[in-house]
Short mmCIF file of C-alpha atoms in Angstrom, two decimals:
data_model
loop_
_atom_site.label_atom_id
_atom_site.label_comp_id
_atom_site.label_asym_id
_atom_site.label_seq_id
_atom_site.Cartn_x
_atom_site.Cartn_y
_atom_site.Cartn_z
CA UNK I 1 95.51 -91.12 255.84
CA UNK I 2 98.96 -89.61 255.67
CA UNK I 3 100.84 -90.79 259.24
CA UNK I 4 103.56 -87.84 260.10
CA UNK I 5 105.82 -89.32 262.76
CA UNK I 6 108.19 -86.93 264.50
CA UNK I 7 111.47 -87.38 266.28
CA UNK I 8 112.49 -86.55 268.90
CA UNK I 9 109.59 -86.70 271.02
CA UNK I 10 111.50 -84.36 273.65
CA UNK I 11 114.58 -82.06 273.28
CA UNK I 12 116.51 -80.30 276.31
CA UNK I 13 118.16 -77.13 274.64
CA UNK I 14 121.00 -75.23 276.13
CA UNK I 15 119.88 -71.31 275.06
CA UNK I 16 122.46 -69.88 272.46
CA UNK I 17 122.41 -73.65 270.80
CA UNK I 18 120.93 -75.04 268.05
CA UNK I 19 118.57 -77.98 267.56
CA UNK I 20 116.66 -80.00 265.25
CA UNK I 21 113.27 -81.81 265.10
CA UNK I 22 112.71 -84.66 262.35
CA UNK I 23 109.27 -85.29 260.60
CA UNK I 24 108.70 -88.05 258.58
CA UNK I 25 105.34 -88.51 256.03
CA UNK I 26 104.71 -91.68 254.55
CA UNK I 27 104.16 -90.11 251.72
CA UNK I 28 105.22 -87.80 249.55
CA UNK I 29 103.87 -84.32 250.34
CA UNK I 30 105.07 -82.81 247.07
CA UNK I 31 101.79 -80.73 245.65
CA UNK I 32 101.89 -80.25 241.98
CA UNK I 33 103.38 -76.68 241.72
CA UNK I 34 106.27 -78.67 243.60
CA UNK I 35 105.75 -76.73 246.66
CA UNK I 36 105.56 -79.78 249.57
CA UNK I 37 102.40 -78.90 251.70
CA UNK I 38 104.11 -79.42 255.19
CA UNK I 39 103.95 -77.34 258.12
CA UNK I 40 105.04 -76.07 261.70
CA UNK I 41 103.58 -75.15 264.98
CA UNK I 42 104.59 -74.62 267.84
CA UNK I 43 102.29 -74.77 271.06
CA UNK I 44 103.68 -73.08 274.08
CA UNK I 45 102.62 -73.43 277.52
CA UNK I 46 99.08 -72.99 278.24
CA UNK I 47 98.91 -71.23 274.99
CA UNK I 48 96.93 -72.40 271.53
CA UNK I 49 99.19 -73.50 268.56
CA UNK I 50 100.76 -70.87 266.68
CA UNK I 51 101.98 -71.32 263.08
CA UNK I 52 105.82 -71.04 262.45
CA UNK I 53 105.99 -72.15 258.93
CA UNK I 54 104.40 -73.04 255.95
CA UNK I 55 105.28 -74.83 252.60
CA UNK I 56 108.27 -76.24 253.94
CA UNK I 57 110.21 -73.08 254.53
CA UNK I 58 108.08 -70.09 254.63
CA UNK I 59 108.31 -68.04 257.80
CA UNK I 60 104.98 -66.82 259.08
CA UNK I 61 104.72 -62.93 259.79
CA UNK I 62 106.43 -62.88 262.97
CA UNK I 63 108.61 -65.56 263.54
CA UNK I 64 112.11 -64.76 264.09
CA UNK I 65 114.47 -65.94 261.37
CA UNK I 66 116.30 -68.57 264.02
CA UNK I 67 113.74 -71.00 262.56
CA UNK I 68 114.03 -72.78 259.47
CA UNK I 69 112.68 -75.40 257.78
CA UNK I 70 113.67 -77.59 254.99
CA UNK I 71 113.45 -80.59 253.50
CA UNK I 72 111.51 -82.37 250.57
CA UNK I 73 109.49 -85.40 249.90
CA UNK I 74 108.98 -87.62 252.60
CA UNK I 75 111.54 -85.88 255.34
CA UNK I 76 111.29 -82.63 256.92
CA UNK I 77 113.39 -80.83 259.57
CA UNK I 78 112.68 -77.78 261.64
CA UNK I 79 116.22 -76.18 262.59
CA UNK I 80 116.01 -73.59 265.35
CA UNK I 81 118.98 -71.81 265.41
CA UNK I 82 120.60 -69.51 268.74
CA UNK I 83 117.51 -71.44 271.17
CA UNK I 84 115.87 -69.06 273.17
CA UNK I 85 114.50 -69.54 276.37
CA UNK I 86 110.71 -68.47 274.99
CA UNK I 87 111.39 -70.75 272.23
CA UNK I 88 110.08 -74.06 274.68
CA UNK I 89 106.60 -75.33 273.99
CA UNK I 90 105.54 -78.28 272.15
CA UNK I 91 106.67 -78.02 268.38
CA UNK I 92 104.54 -80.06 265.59
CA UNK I 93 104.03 -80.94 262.00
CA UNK I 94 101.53 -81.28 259.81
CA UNK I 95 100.98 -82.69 256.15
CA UNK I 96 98.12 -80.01 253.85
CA UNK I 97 98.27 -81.66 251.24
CA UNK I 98 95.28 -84.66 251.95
CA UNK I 99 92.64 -84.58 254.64
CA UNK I 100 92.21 -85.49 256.70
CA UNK I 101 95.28 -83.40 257.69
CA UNK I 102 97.25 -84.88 260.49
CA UNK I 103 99.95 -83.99 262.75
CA UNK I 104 102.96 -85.47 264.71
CA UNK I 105 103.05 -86.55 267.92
CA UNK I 106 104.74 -83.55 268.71
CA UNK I 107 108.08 -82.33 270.42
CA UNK I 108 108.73 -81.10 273.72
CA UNK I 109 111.34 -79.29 273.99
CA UNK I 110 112.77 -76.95 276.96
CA UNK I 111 115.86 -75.57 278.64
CA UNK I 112 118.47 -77.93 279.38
CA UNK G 1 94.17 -57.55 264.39
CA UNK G 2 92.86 -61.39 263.64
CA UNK G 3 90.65 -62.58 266.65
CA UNK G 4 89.01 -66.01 266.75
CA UNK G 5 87.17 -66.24 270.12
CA UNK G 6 85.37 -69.62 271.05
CA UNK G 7 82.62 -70.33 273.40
CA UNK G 8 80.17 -72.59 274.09
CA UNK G 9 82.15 -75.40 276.01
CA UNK G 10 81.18 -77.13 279.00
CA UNK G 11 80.70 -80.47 280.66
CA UNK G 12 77.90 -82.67 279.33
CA UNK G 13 76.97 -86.32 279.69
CA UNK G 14 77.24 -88.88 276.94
CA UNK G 15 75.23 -89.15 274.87
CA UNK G 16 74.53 -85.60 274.82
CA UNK G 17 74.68 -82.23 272.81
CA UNK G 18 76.76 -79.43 272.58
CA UNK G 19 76.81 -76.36 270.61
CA UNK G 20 80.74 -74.38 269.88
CA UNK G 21 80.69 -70.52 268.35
CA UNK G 22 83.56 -68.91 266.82
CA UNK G 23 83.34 -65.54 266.76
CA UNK G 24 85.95 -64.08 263.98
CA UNK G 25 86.80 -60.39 263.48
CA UNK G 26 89.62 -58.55 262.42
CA UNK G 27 89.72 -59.70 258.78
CA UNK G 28 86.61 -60.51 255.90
CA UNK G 29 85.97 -63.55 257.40
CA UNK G 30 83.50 -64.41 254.29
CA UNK G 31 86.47 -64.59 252.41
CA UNK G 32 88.38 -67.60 254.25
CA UNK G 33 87.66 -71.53 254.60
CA UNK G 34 87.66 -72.80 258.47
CA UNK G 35 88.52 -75.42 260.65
CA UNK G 36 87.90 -76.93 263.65
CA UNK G 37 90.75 -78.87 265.82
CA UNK G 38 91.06 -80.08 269.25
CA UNK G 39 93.05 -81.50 271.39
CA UNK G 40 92.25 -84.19 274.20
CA UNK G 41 93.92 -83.26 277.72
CA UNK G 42 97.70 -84.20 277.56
CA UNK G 43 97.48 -85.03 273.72
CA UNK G 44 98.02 -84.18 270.37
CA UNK G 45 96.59 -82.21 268.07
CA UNK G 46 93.41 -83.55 265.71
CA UNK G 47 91.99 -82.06 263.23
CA UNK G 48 88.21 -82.13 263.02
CA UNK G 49 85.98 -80.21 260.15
CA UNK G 50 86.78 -77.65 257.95
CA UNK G 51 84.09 -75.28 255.56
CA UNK G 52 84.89 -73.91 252.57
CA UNK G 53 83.71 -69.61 252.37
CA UNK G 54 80.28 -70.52 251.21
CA UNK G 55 79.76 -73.96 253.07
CA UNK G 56 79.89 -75.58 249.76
CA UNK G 57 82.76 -78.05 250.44
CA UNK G 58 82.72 -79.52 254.50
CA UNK G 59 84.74 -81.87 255.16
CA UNK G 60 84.62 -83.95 258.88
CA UNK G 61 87.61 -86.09 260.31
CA UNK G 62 86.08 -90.25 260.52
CA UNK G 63 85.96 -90.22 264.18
CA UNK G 64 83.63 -87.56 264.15
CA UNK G 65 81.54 -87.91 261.04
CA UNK G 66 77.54 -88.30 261.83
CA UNK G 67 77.63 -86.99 264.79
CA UNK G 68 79.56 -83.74 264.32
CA UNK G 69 78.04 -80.67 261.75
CA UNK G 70 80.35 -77.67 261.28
CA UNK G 71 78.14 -74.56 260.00
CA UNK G 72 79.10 -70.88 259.43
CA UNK G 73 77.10 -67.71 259.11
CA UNK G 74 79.17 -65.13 257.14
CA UNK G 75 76.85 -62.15 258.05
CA UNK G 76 77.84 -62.55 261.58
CA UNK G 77 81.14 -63.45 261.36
CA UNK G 78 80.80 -66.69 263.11
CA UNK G 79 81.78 -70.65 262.76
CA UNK G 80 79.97 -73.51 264.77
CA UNK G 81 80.28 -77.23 265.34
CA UNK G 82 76.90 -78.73 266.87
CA UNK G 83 77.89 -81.73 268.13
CA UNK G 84 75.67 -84.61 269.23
CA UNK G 85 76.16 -88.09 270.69
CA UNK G 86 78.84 -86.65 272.53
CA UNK G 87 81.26 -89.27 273.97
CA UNK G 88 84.03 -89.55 276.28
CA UNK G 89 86.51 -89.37 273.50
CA UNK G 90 85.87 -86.34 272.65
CA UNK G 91 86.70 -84.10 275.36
CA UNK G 92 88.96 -81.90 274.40
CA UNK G 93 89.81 -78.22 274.03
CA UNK G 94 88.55 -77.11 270.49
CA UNK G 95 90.26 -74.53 268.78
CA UNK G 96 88.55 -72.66 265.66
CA UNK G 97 91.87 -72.05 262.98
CA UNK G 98 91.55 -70.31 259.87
CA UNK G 99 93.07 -70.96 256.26
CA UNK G 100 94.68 -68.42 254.05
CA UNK G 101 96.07 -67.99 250.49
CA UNK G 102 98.81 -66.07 250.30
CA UNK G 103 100.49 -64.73 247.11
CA UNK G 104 103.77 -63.33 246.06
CA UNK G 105 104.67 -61.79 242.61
CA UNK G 106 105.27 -65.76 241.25
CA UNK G 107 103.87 -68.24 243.65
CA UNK G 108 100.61 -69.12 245.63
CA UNK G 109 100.77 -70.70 249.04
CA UNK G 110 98.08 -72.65 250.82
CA UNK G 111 98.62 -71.22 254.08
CA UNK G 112 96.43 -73.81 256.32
CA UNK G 113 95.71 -72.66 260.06
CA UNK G 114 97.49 -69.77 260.24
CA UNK G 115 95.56 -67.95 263.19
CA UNK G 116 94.02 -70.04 265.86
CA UNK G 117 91.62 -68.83 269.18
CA UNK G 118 92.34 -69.84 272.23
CA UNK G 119 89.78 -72.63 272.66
CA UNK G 120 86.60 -73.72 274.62
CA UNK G 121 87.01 -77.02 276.81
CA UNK G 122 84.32 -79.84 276.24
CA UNK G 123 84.22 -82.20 278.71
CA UNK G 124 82.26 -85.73 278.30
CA UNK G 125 81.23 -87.14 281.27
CA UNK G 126 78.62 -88.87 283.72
#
């Protein structure tokens, strides 16, 4: 099983800043079209998960362009750029490219 | 518009059964393998089963394997996870998440979980 470990575990955000979240596989996620299979959701409050991104990078329909995603291998970060005050929620990873697929621990982050 | 809309939660003691639905509309749901998470109260996310479009490939998460069957019924739009020997460890709220392939002029993307309902709460419990 592919462990994803995440850090931070929580993140106060000033809105108009930036932040970053770390995820770490301990494996390589690298599929063979060299695409990594790693993803991002974010759960806000008393909501289900929604997905932000996909193969690394890739912005589901939707999501606003302040969050990126990069990264290759083993390490992954999600950059959310300008914070908004909707952005808050619980943010996680996951790895596609083995199951059973497995998430972070997630991130909490909210307004500082 | 996607919809996945779950019911069938509820309290039950262990040792028990319990039967989830997903109801899908909004898209050929024939057409798309689908999961099962859930997440225990003030936890993580786990993911449990997923079913390939014709039930051919299933696929069940270790803690849940023997006990758990995921089953779909593409005329009626619908994904289920009977669940028996229920135990405490597995209350949670159970979300029902699709998969998608998505495809630009060059590349292919596994798009895994991209639309998710807004889950039925199982709780385990004497």
């Amino acid at each position: 099983e592919i462990v994803m470990t995440q850090t931070p575990l929580s993140l106060s955000v000033t809105p108009g800043q930036s932040a970053s979240i770390s995820c770490k596989a301990s494996q390589s996620l690298l599929q063979s079209d060299g695409v990594a299979s790693l993803y991002w959701y974010l759960q806000k409050p008393g909501q289900s998960p929604q997905l932000l991104l996909y193969a690394v990078s890739r912005r589901f329909s939707g999501v606003p362009d302040r969050f990126s995603g990069s990264g290759s291998g083993t390490d992954f970060t999600l950059k959310i750029s300008r914070f908004e005050a909707e952005d808050v929620g619980v943010y996680y990873c996951m790895q596609g490219l083995n199951l059973p697929r497995t998430f972070g621990q997630g991130t909490r982050v909210d307004v500082k | 518009e996607v919809q996945l809309v779950e019911s069938g939660g509820g309290l039950v003691k262990p040792g028990g059964s319990l039967r989830l639905s997903c109801a899908a509309s909004g898209f050929s749901f024939s057409n798309f393998n689908m999961n099962w998470v859930r997440q225990a109260p003030g936890k993580g996310l786990e993911w449990v089963s997923s079913i390939s479009t014709r039930s051919n490939d299933i696929y069940y998460a270790d803690s849940v394997t023997g006990r758990f069957t995921i089953s779909r019924d593409n005329a009626k739009n619908s994904l289920y996870l009977q669940m028996n020997s229920l135990r405490a460890e597995d209350t949670a709220v159970y979300y029902c998440a699709r998969d998608d392939l998505v495809c630009t002029s060059t590349s292919c993307y596994d798009r895994h979980l991209d639309y998710w309902g807004q889950g039925t709460r199982v709780t385990v419990s004497s």
